[in-house]
């Protein structure tokens, strides 16, 4: 599924586009065009998209837009075209190109859910006031009912999980899982994503991944490497809200990747620290089919506490017929004690097991398999909140074949051992590569 965005032309009058979008200009010279989609859910309705036209300045050598807002906000731009620096309630947008190479600068302003709409106090272009006496935005926010939590809009940090929307919660009714694996239903695991590698016009499904906030995907380190080489961000495509692997679902959305961040101590030879993050070029909007997972509690990281408990793995990996599944499947598998795992195949597990991964699965043929790599191993707690504990990392193959051995335990990266790294890297203050 490829989403095409049509950039709006710059108009001065109030208008409705397709009955769903409101468009107007708050500046008297019509340099700024604002659009807003009406009737969005309360948690995502406080936003507007801006397009700043540069047609009046065709020869300026640089583009620096300093915009001051009157309410807490977060401003998002395409990181391939511009950057944003925050100073209090002012946002400095610096474009990477200038006219005539670009016609305008586009950005999105997110206000506090249920709070005041961020209005423009002033806009300066390269030090010149280009929006004197701006008109307040006529956007009606209905807001939440009940308790609310606000995000941190004061700076550039973004939480590792989106507290505004909550995490680990299904939005679609569910009747329970069937032990030993089956097909899921759309919306059962809204945090699971498909990761593709692009080579020219050819796109190949590579791995699963997990949404942890509006702009970050958690996956395995080996999913972002080809041999010893890190795959460039431009070659990775992420689809969220997906159920059918090879069919364009109406619920799916596609994203490009801004930066690929493997763990700095990932070892391509023995798969230690097999964990990576993908930062997307734009933020996703949560829906019934697109939701973040909760991370594991930082004070409960002892692997012994979950040994012999059943956890849930999901993916489009190979089935018992050695063919890829066309729909998302799950399996409930137990966490295997380390000694039991070692005793099952000391040559294999003695080489790959460390204090930062663990063993899980059955030896009866019910297991994760080829194509499940990078996906999550999760637990549902007593409050029906799902939390990620593992990432599918490594399994044994049949001798002389390129397919997994489903009668062999599987190694999972222990996400709980990497919580500080995930917290730091999933914020916008750090590119994670140091």
Short mmCIF file of C-alpha atoms in Angstrom, two decimals:
data_model
loop_
_atom_site.label_atom_id
_atom_site.label_comp_id
_atom_site.label_asym_id
_atom_site.label_seq_id
_atom_site.Cartn_x
_atom_site.Cartn_y
_atom_site.Cartn_z
CA UNK A 1 0.00 0.00 0.00
CA UNK A 2 1.54 3.27 -1.15
CA UNK A 3 0.00 6.45 0.19
CA UNK A 4 0.09 9.49 -2.07
CA UNK A 5 -0.04 12.95 -0.48
CA UNK A 6 -1.36 15.85 -2.53
CA UNK A 7 0.08 19.18 -1.36
CA UNK A 8 -2.57 21.88 -1.16
CA UNK A 9 -2.40 25.03 -3.22
CA UNK A 10 -2.37 28.28 -1.30
CA UNK A 11 -5.82 29.84 -0.96
CA UNK A 12 -7.03 32.77 1.09
CA UNK A 13 -10.70 32.00 1.53
CA UNK A 14 -12.38 29.61 3.94
CA UNK A 15 -13.25 26.37 2.16
CA UNK A 16 -14.08 22.72 2.72
CA UNK A 17 -12.21 20.00 0.88
CA UNK A 18 -14.22 16.85 0.35
CA UNK A 19 -16.40 17.72 3.34
CA UNK A 20 -13.67 16.59 5.78
CA UNK A 21 -10.94 19.27 5.66
CA UNK A 22 -11.16 22.92 6.70
CA UNK A 23 -8.70 25.33 5.09
CA UNK A 24 -7.90 29.01 5.73
CA UNK A 25 -5.07 31.52 6.19
CA UNK A 26 -4.39 33.31 9.51
CA UNK A 27 -1.96 35.77 7.90
CA UNK A 28 -3.20 38.94 6.13
CA UNK A 29 -0.85 38.38 3.17
CA UNK A 30 -1.94 34.73 2.78
CA UNK A 31 1.61 33.38 3.12
CA UNK A 32 0.49 30.64 5.53
CA UNK A 33 -2.13 28.08 4.51
CA UNK A 34 -3.68 26.02 7.33
CA UNK A 35 -5.72 22.80 6.98
CA UNK A 36 -7.52 20.79 9.65
CA UNK A 37 -9.45 17.53 9.36
CA UNK A 38 -12.73 17.76 11.22
CA UNK A 39 -14.42 15.06 13.34
CA UNK A 40 -11.24 13.27 14.33
CA UNK A 41 -11.17 11.26 17.59
CA UNK A 42 -10.63 13.50 20.66
CA UNK A 43 -7.07 12.28 21.29
CA UNK A 44 -5.89 13.41 17.84
CA UNK A 45 -8.21 16.32 16.96
CA UNK A 46 -6.03 19.13 18.38
CA UNK A 47 -3.72 19.66 15.44
CA UNK A 48 -3.34 21.65 12.25
CA UNK A 49 -1.15 21.40 9.18
CA UNK A 50 0.64 24.44 7.86
CA UNK A 51 2.04 25.27 4.45
CA UNK A 52 4.18 28.43 4.22
CA UNK A 53 4.40 29.76 0.68
CA UNK A 54 7.72 31.23 -0.49
CA UNK A 55 6.31 32.67 -3.73
CA UNK A 56 6.84 36.24 -2.50
CA UNK A 57 10.52 35.57 -1.82
CA UNK A 58 11.84 33.82 -4.95
CA UNK A 59 15.50 34.76 -4.45
CA UNK A 60 16.23 34.41 -0.75
CA UNK A 61 19.45 32.42 -0.05
CA UNK A 62 18.08 30.60 3.03
CA UNK A 63 14.77 29.77 4.70
CA UNK A 64 14.48 30.19 8.47
CA UNK A 65 10.93 30.46 9.81
CA UNK A 66 10.56 31.47 13.46
CA UNK A 67 7.00 30.74 14.62
CA UNK A 68 5.71 31.57 18.11
CA UNK A 69 2.56 29.85 19.43
CA UNK A 70 0.32 30.77 22.37
CA UNK A 71 -0.24 27.25 23.75
CA UNK A 72 1.86 24.12 24.42
CA UNK A 73 2.59 22.36 21.15
CA UNK A 74 4.88 20.06 19.21
CA UNK A 75 5.89 20.97 15.65
CA UNK A 76 6.80 18.18 13.22
CA UNK A 77 8.47 18.55 9.81
CA UNK A 78 9.74 16.11 7.21
CA UNK A 79 13.26 15.45 8.59
CA UNK A 80 14.56 15.01 5.06
CA UNK A 81 13.54 18.57 4.17
CA UNK A 82 13.91 20.64 7.34
CA UNK A 83 14.69 20.61 11.05
CA UNK A 84 13.02 22.22 14.07
CA UNK A 85 14.70 23.82 17.09
CA UNK A 86 12.56 24.64 20.13
CA UNK A 87 13.04 27.60 22.43
CA UNK A 88 10.18 27.97 24.88
CA UNK A 89 7.06 28.58 22.83
CA UNK A 90 9.00 29.49 19.68
CA UNK A 91 9.87 27.02 16.92
CA UNK A 92 12.67 27.72 14.45
CA UNK A 93 12.13 25.77 11.22
CA UNK A 94 15.23 25.66 9.00
CA UNK A 95 14.72 24.30 5.49
CA UNK A 96 17.59 22.43 3.87
CA UNK A 97 16.95 24.10 0.50
CA UNK A 98 15.79 27.55 -0.68
CA UNK A 99 13.90 29.02 -3.65
CA UNK A 100 13.69 28.31 -6.52
CA UNK A 101 14.36 24.68 -5.47
CA UNK A 102 11.42 24.73 -3.06
CA UNK A 103 8.07 26.52 -3.26
CA UNK A 104 7.11 26.27 0.38
CA UNK A 105 7.70 24.73 3.81
CA UNK A 106 5.23 22.27 5.31
CA UNK A 107 4.77 21.27 8.95
CA UNK A 108 2.23 19.92 11.45
CA UNK A 109 1.38 21.49 14.82
CA UNK A 110 0.11 19.15 17.56
CA UNK A 111 -1.57 20.66 20.61
CA UNK A 112 -2.24 18.99 23.95
CA UNK A 113 -5.12 16.49 23.47
CA UNK A 114 -8.30 18.08 24.78
CA UNK A 115 -6.45 21.36 25.41
CA UNK A 116 -6.23 24.77 23.78
CA UNK A 117 -5.61 24.98 20.04
CA UNK A 118 -2.12 26.48 19.48
CA UNK A 119 -2.66 29.84 17.76
CA UNK A 120 0.03 31.83 16.01
CA UNK A 121 1.43 34.82 17.87
CA UNK A 122 4.01 35.70 15.24
CA UNK A 123 5.88 34.36 12.21
CA UNK A 124 9.25 35.71 11.07
CA UNK A 125 11.01 34.72 7.86
CA UNK A 126 14.77 35.35 8.06
CA UNK A 127 14.12 37.99 10.73
CA UNK A 128 11.24 39.76 8.91
CA UNK A 129 7.74 39.80 10.40
CA UNK A 130 5.65 38.18 7.65
CA UNK A 131 2.41 37.61 9.58
CA UNK A 132 1.39 40.81 11.41
CA UNK A 133 -1.73 40.58 13.57
CA UNK A 134 -2.53 36.93 12.77
CA UNK A 135 -6.17 35.80 12.92
CA UNK A 136 -6.98 33.11 15.55
CA UNK A 137 -7.62 29.66 14.12
CA UNK A 138 -11.31 28.75 14.05
CA UNK A 139 -10.91 25.12 15.14
CA UNK A 140 -13.44 23.59 17.51
CA UNK A 141 -11.95 21.02 19.91
CA UNK A 142 -14.53 18.79 21.57
CA UNK A 143 -11.98 17.25 23.94
CA UNK A 144 -11.94 14.12 26.07
CA UNK A 145 -14.46 12.86 28.56
CA UNK A 146 -12.99 11.50 31.78
CA UNK A 147 -9.38 11.62 32.92
CA UNK A 148 -6.61 12.83 30.67
CA UNK A 149 -2.85 12.68 30.60
CA UNK A 150 -0.83 15.27 28.73
CA UNK A 151 2.33 14.64 26.76
CA UNK A 152 5.57 16.56 27.30
CA UNK A 153 5.23 19.44 24.85
CA UNK A 154 7.84 21.64 26.52
CA UNK A 155 10.89 20.38 24.66
CA UNK A 156 12.21 17.85 22.20
CA UNK A 157 11.91 14.72 24.33
CA UNK A 158 9.32 12.09 23.40
CA UNK A 159 8.46 9.32 25.83
CA UNK A 160 9.38 5.74 24.99
CA UNK A 161 5.65 4.98 25.10
CA UNK A 162 2.86 7.38 24.24
CA UNK A 163 1.25 8.08 27.61
CA UNK A 164 -1.36 10.34 26.06
CA UNK A 165 -2.98 7.48 24.22
CA UNK A 166 -2.02 4.63 26.54
CA UNK A 167 -0.32 1.46 25.37
CA UNK A 168 -0.79 -2.28 25.16
CA UNK A 169 -4.57 -2.08 24.82
CA UNK A 170 -6.69 -3.72 22.14
CA UNK A 171 -9.36 -1.42 20.76
CA UNK A 172 -11.40 -4.20 19.17
CA UNK A 173 -13.32 -6.79 21.19
CA UNK A 174 -11.53 -10.12 21.56
CA UNK A 175 -12.72 -13.54 22.72
CA UNK A 176 -9.38 -15.00 23.78
CA UNK A 177 -6.54 -16.96 22.23
CA UNK A 178 -6.37 -20.66 21.40
CA UNK A 179 -3.32 -22.38 22.83
CA UNK A 180 -0.69 -23.69 20.37
CA UNK A 181 -1.35 -21.21 17.60
CA UNK A 182 -3.92 -20.07 15.10
CA UNK A 183 -4.80 -17.23 12.79
CA UNK A 184 -5.45 -13.90 14.48
CA UNK A 185 -8.24 -11.49 13.61
CA UNK A 186 -7.69 -7.94 12.34
CA UNK A 187 -6.88 -5.67 15.29
CA UNK A 188 -5.85 -8.45 17.67
CA UNK A 189 -2.23 -7.26 17.76
CA UNK A 190 -2.32 -3.61 16.59
CA UNK A 191 1.32 -3.01 17.59
CA UNK A 192 2.73 -5.58 15.15
CA UNK A 193 4.21 -4.22 11.89
CA UNK A 194 5.70 -5.57 8.67
CA UNK A 195 9.21 -4.48 7.66
CA UNK A 196 10.21 -4.62 3.99
CA UNK A 197 13.53 -4.18 2.19
CA UNK A 198 13.44 -2.27 -1.07
CA UNK A 199 15.82 -3.00 -3.96
CA UNK A 200 14.89 -0.83 -6.93
CA UNK A 201 11.27 -1.64 -7.76
CA UNK A 202 11.41 -4.95 -5.88
CA UNK A 203 10.15 -5.10 -2.31
CA UNK A 204 10.71 -8.12 -0.04
CA UNK A 205 9.15 -8.83 3.35
CA UNK A 206 12.01 -9.13 5.84
CA UNK A 207 10.84 -9.05 9.45
CA UNK A 208 8.23 -8.14 11.97
CA UNK A 209 8.49 -5.23 14.37
CA UNK A 210 6.60 -3.53 17.18
CA UNK A 211 5.24 0.00 17.64
CA UNK A 212 6.50 1.61 20.87
CA UNK A 213 5.44 5.22 20.16
CA UNK A 214 4.16 7.36 17.30
CA UNK A 215 7.51 7.47 15.51
CA UNK A 216 9.53 4.43 16.65
CA UNK A 217 9.52 0.73 15.72
CA UNK A 218 11.33 -1.91 17.79
CA UNK A 219 12.80 -4.89 15.95
CA UNK A 220 15.78 -7.25 15.86
CA UNK A 221 19.26 -6.04 14.95
CA UNK A 222 19.71 -8.68 12.26
CA UNK A 223 16.60 -7.31 10.50
CA UNK A 224 18.49 -4.13 9.55
CA UNK A 225 21.67 -5.79 8.27
CA UNK A 226 22.60 -7.63 5.11
CA UNK A 227 25.66 -9.66 6.04
CA UNK A 228 28.02 -7.24 7.75
CA UNK A 229 26.46 -4.10 6.25
CA UNK A 230 23.80 -1.90 7.80
CA UNK A 231 20.89 -1.31 5.43
CA UNK A 232 20.29 2.35 4.59
CA UNK A 233 17.10 3.95 5.85
CA UNK A 234 15.98 4.71 2.30
CA UNK A 235 15.71 0.98 1.58
CA UNK A 236 13.39 0.15 4.48
CA UNK A 237 9.59 0.43 4.37
CA UNK A 238 7.31 -0.13 7.37
CA UNK A 239 3.61 -0.99 7.15
CA UNK A 240 1.48 -0.67 10.29
CA UNK A 241 -2.13 -1.76 10.86
CA UNK A 242 -1.51 -4.75 8.60
CA UNK A 243 -3.25 -8.13 8.67
CA UNK A 244 -2.70 -9.73 5.24
CA UNK A 245 0.97 -9.91 4.29
CA UNK A 246 0.53 -9.75 0.52
CA UNK A 247 -2.72 -7.80 0.27
CA UNK A 248 -3.28 -4.04 0.65
CA UNK A 249 -5.45 -3.80 3.78
CA UNK A 250 -7.67 -0.73 4.15
CA UNK A 251 -6.47 -0.44 7.75
CA UNK A 252 -2.76 -0.38 6.84
CA UNK A 253 -0.54 2.69 6.58
CA UNK A 254 2.93 2.88 5.08
CA UNK A 255 5.93 4.79 6.45
CA UNK A 256 9.47 5.47 5.34
CA UNK A 257 12.37 5.32 7.78
CA UNK A 258 14.39 8.39 8.78
CA UNK A 259 17.19 6.64 10.66
CA UNK A 260 18.13 3.01 11.42
CA UNK A 261 19.56 2.52 14.92
CA UNK A 262 21.01 -0.91 15.74
CA UNK A 263 22.37 -1.45 19.23
CA UNK A 264 25.96 -0.13 19.24
CA UNK A 265 27.27 -3.52 20.45
CA UNK A 266 25.29 -5.69 18.06
CA UNK A 267 27.47 -8.54 16.79
CA UNK A 268 26.63 -9.76 13.29
CA UNK A 269 28.50 -13.04 13.87
CA UNK A 270 26.88 -14.34 17.05
CA UNK A 271 23.80 -12.08 17.26
CA UNK A 272 24.52 -10.61 20.68
CA UNK A 273 22.54 -7.43 21.47
CA UNK A 274 20.14 -8.36 18.65
CA UNK A 275 17.93 -5.29 18.90
CA UNK A 276 17.33 -2.19 16.78
CA UNK A 277 15.04 0.81 16.49
CA UNK A 278 13.60 2.42 13.36
CA UNK A 279 12.72 6.09 13.59
CA UNK A 280 10.07 7.03 11.05
CA UNK A 281 10.07 10.12 8.85
CA UNK A 282 6.67 11.17 10.19
CA UNK A 283 4.43 10.35 13.12
CA UNK A 284 1.66 7.81 12.84
CA UNK A 285 -1.90 8.40 14.00
CA UNK A 286 -3.26 5.67 16.25
CA UNK A 287 -6.42 3.84 15.19
CA UNK A 288 -8.22 0.67 16.25
CA UNK A 289 -5.66 -1.25 14.16
CA UNK A 290 -2.57 0.84 15.01
CA UNK A 291 -1.53 1.00 18.68
CA UNK A 292 1.73 0.98 20.68
CA UNK A 293 2.85 -1.85 22.96
CA UNK A 294 3.83 -1.21 26.58
CA UNK A 295 7.43 -1.82 27.63
CA UNK A 296 8.31 -4.12 30.49
CA UNK A 297 8.38 -2.62 34.04
CA UNK A 298 11.93 -1.53 34.85
CA UNK A 299 11.73 -2.99 38.38
CA UNK A 300 10.75 -6.53 37.23
CA UNK A 301 13.54 -7.64 34.90
CA UNK A 302 14.49 -10.97 36.55
CA UNK A 303 14.00 -13.67 33.90
CA UNK A 304 13.31 -16.24 36.61
CA UNK A 305 10.02 -14.52 37.39
CA UNK A 306 8.56 -15.50 34.00
CA UNK A 307 10.09 -18.97 33.49
CA UNK A 308 7.49 -21.60 32.50
CA UNK A 309 4.84 -18.92 31.90
CA UNK A 310 3.08 -18.76 28.53
CA UNK A 311 3.83 -15.78 26.31
CA UNK A 312 2.39 -14.81 22.92
CA UNK A 313 4.40 -14.58 19.69
CA UNK A 314 2.92 -13.19 16.46
CA UNK A 315 4.10 -13.07 12.87
CA UNK A 316 3.75 -14.00 9.22
CA UNK A 317 6.41 -16.69 9.48
CA UNK A 318 6.45 -20.18 8.00
CA UNK A 319 3.61 -22.47 8.98
CA UNK A 320 3.71 -26.21 9.60
CA UNK A 321 3.61 -26.60 5.81
CA UNK A 322 6.86 -24.63 5.40
CA UNK A 323 5.04 -21.83 3.59
CA UNK A 324 4.70 -18.20 4.67
CA UNK A 325 1.40 -17.33 6.29
CA UNK A 326 -0.77 -14.91 4.31
CA UNK A 327 -2.43 -13.62 7.49
CA UNK A 328 -1.03 -12.72 10.87
CA UNK A 329 -0.77 -15.73 13.18
CA UNK A 330 0.05 -16.20 16.84
CA UNK A 331 1.34 -18.94 19.10
CA UNK A 332 1.37 -19.22 22.87
CA UNK A 333 4.73 -20.64 23.97
CA UNK A 334 6.40 -21.08 27.38
CA UNK A 335 9.53 -19.34 28.64
CA UNK A 336 12.09 -22.15 29.00
CA UNK A 337 14.55 -22.19 31.93
CA UNK A 338 18.12 -21.58 30.77
CA UNK A 339 19.48 -24.92 31.99
CA UNK A 340 16.70 -26.84 30.24
CA UNK A 341 17.43 -24.94 27.06
CA UNK A 342 21.15 -25.68 27.26
CA UNK A 343 20.53 -29.35 27.91
CA UNK A 344 18.41 -29.59 24.75
CA UNK A 345 21.33 -28.56 22.47
CA UNK A 346 24.45 -27.44 24.32
CA UNK A 347 26.47 -26.84 21.15
CA UNK A 348 23.90 -24.40 19.76
CA UNK A 349 22.64 -22.64 22.88
CA UNK A 350 26.05 -22.63 24.55
CA UNK A 351 27.26 -20.42 21.71
CA UNK A 352 24.37 -17.97 21.52
CA UNK A 353 22.73 -17.70 24.97
CA UNK A 354 23.83 -14.71 27.09
CA UNK A 355 22.45 -12.76 30.04
CA UNK A 356 20.63 -10.46 27.57
CA UNK A 357 18.50 -13.08 25.83
CA UNK A 358 16.42 -16.10 26.80
CA UNK A 359 14.87 -19.31 25.49
CA UNK A 360 11.21 -20.01 24.72
CA UNK A 361 9.07 -22.38 22.74
CA UNK A 362 8.12 -26.01 22.40
CA UNK A 363 9.86 -28.99 20.82
CA UNK A 364 6.62 -30.42 19.43
CA UNK A 365 6.45 -28.32 16.26
CA UNK A 366 4.54 -25.33 17.67
CA UNK A 367 6.96 -22.44 17.54
CA UNK A 368 8.03 -19.24 15.83
CA UNK A 369 9.83 -19.86 12.56
CA UNK A 370 11.42 -18.25 9.50
CA UNK A 371 9.76 -14.89 8.81
CA UNK A 372 8.83 -14.26 12.45
CA UNK A 373 12.18 -12.55 13.18
CA UNK A 374 11.97 -9.13 14.79
CA UNK A 375 8.45 -9.70 16.08
CA UNK A 376 7.42 -9.48 19.71
CA UNK A 377 6.97 -11.97 22.53
CA UNK A 378 4.40 -10.44 24.87
CA UNK A 379 2.48 -11.01 28.07
CA UNK A 380 -1.01 -9.78 28.96
CA UNK A 381 -1.18 -8.67 32.59
CA UNK A 382 -4.08 -8.79 35.02
CA UNK A 383 -5.33 -5.42 33.74
CA UNK A 384 -5.43 -6.72 30.15
CA UNK A 385 -2.45 -4.59 29.22
CA UNK A 386 0.07 -6.18 26.83
CA UNK A 387 3.80 -5.73 27.46
CA UNK A 388 6.74 -6.75 25.31
CA UNK A 389 9.42 -8.90 26.92
CA UNK A 390 11.13 -10.54 23.93
CA UNK A 391 12.10 -10.02 20.29
CA UNK A 392 12.36 -13.07 18.00
CA UNK A 393 16.11 -13.40 17.45
CA UNK A 394 17.54 -16.79 16.55
CA UNK A 395 16.47 -20.38 15.93
CA UNK A 396 18.06 -23.53 14.57
CA UNK A 397 17.66 -24.65 10.95
CA UNK A 398 17.45 -28.12 9.51
CA UNK A 399 20.88 -29.28 8.41
CA UNK A 400 21.45 -28.37 4.77
CA UNK A 401 18.17 -26.43 4.48
CA UNK A 402 17.19 -22.76 4.70
CA UNK A 403 14.09 -23.40 6.81
CA UNK A 404 13.79 -23.39 10.57
CA UNK A 405 13.48 -26.43 12.78
CA UNK A 406 10.17 -25.92 14.67
CA UNK A 407 11.08 -28.73 17.10
CA UNK A 408 13.88 -26.63 18.55
CA UNK A 409 13.71 -23.90 21.19
CA UNK A 410 14.09 -20.30 19.98
CA UNK A 411 16.24 -17.48 21.36
CA UNK A 412 14.61 -14.12 22.12
CA UNK A 413 16.32 -10.82 22.86
CA UNK A 414 15.36 -9.79 26.41
CA UNK A 415 13.85 -6.32 25.93
CA UNK A 416 13.85 -5.72 29.69
CA UNK A 417 17.65 -5.63 29.64
CA UNK A 418 17.64 -2.72 27.18
CA UNK A 419 15.07 -0.36 28.70
CA UNK A 420 17.52 2.54 29.40
CA UNK A 421 18.87 2.34 25.82
CA UNK A 422 15.35 2.25 24.35
CA UNK A 423 14.30 5.22 26.51
CA UNK A 424 17.28 7.29 25.39
CA UNK A 425 17.22 6.39 21.71
CA UNK A 426 13.47 6.72 21.23
CA UNK A 427 13.64 10.34 22.34
CA UNK A 428 14.36 13.01 19.74
CA UNK A 429 17.35 14.33 21.69
CA UNK A 430 19.63 11.56 20.51
CA UNK A 431 20.16 9.82 17.18
CA UNK A 432 21.15 6.68 19.10
CA UNK A 433 24.26 5.90 17.10
CA UNK A 434 26.76 6.92 19.77
#
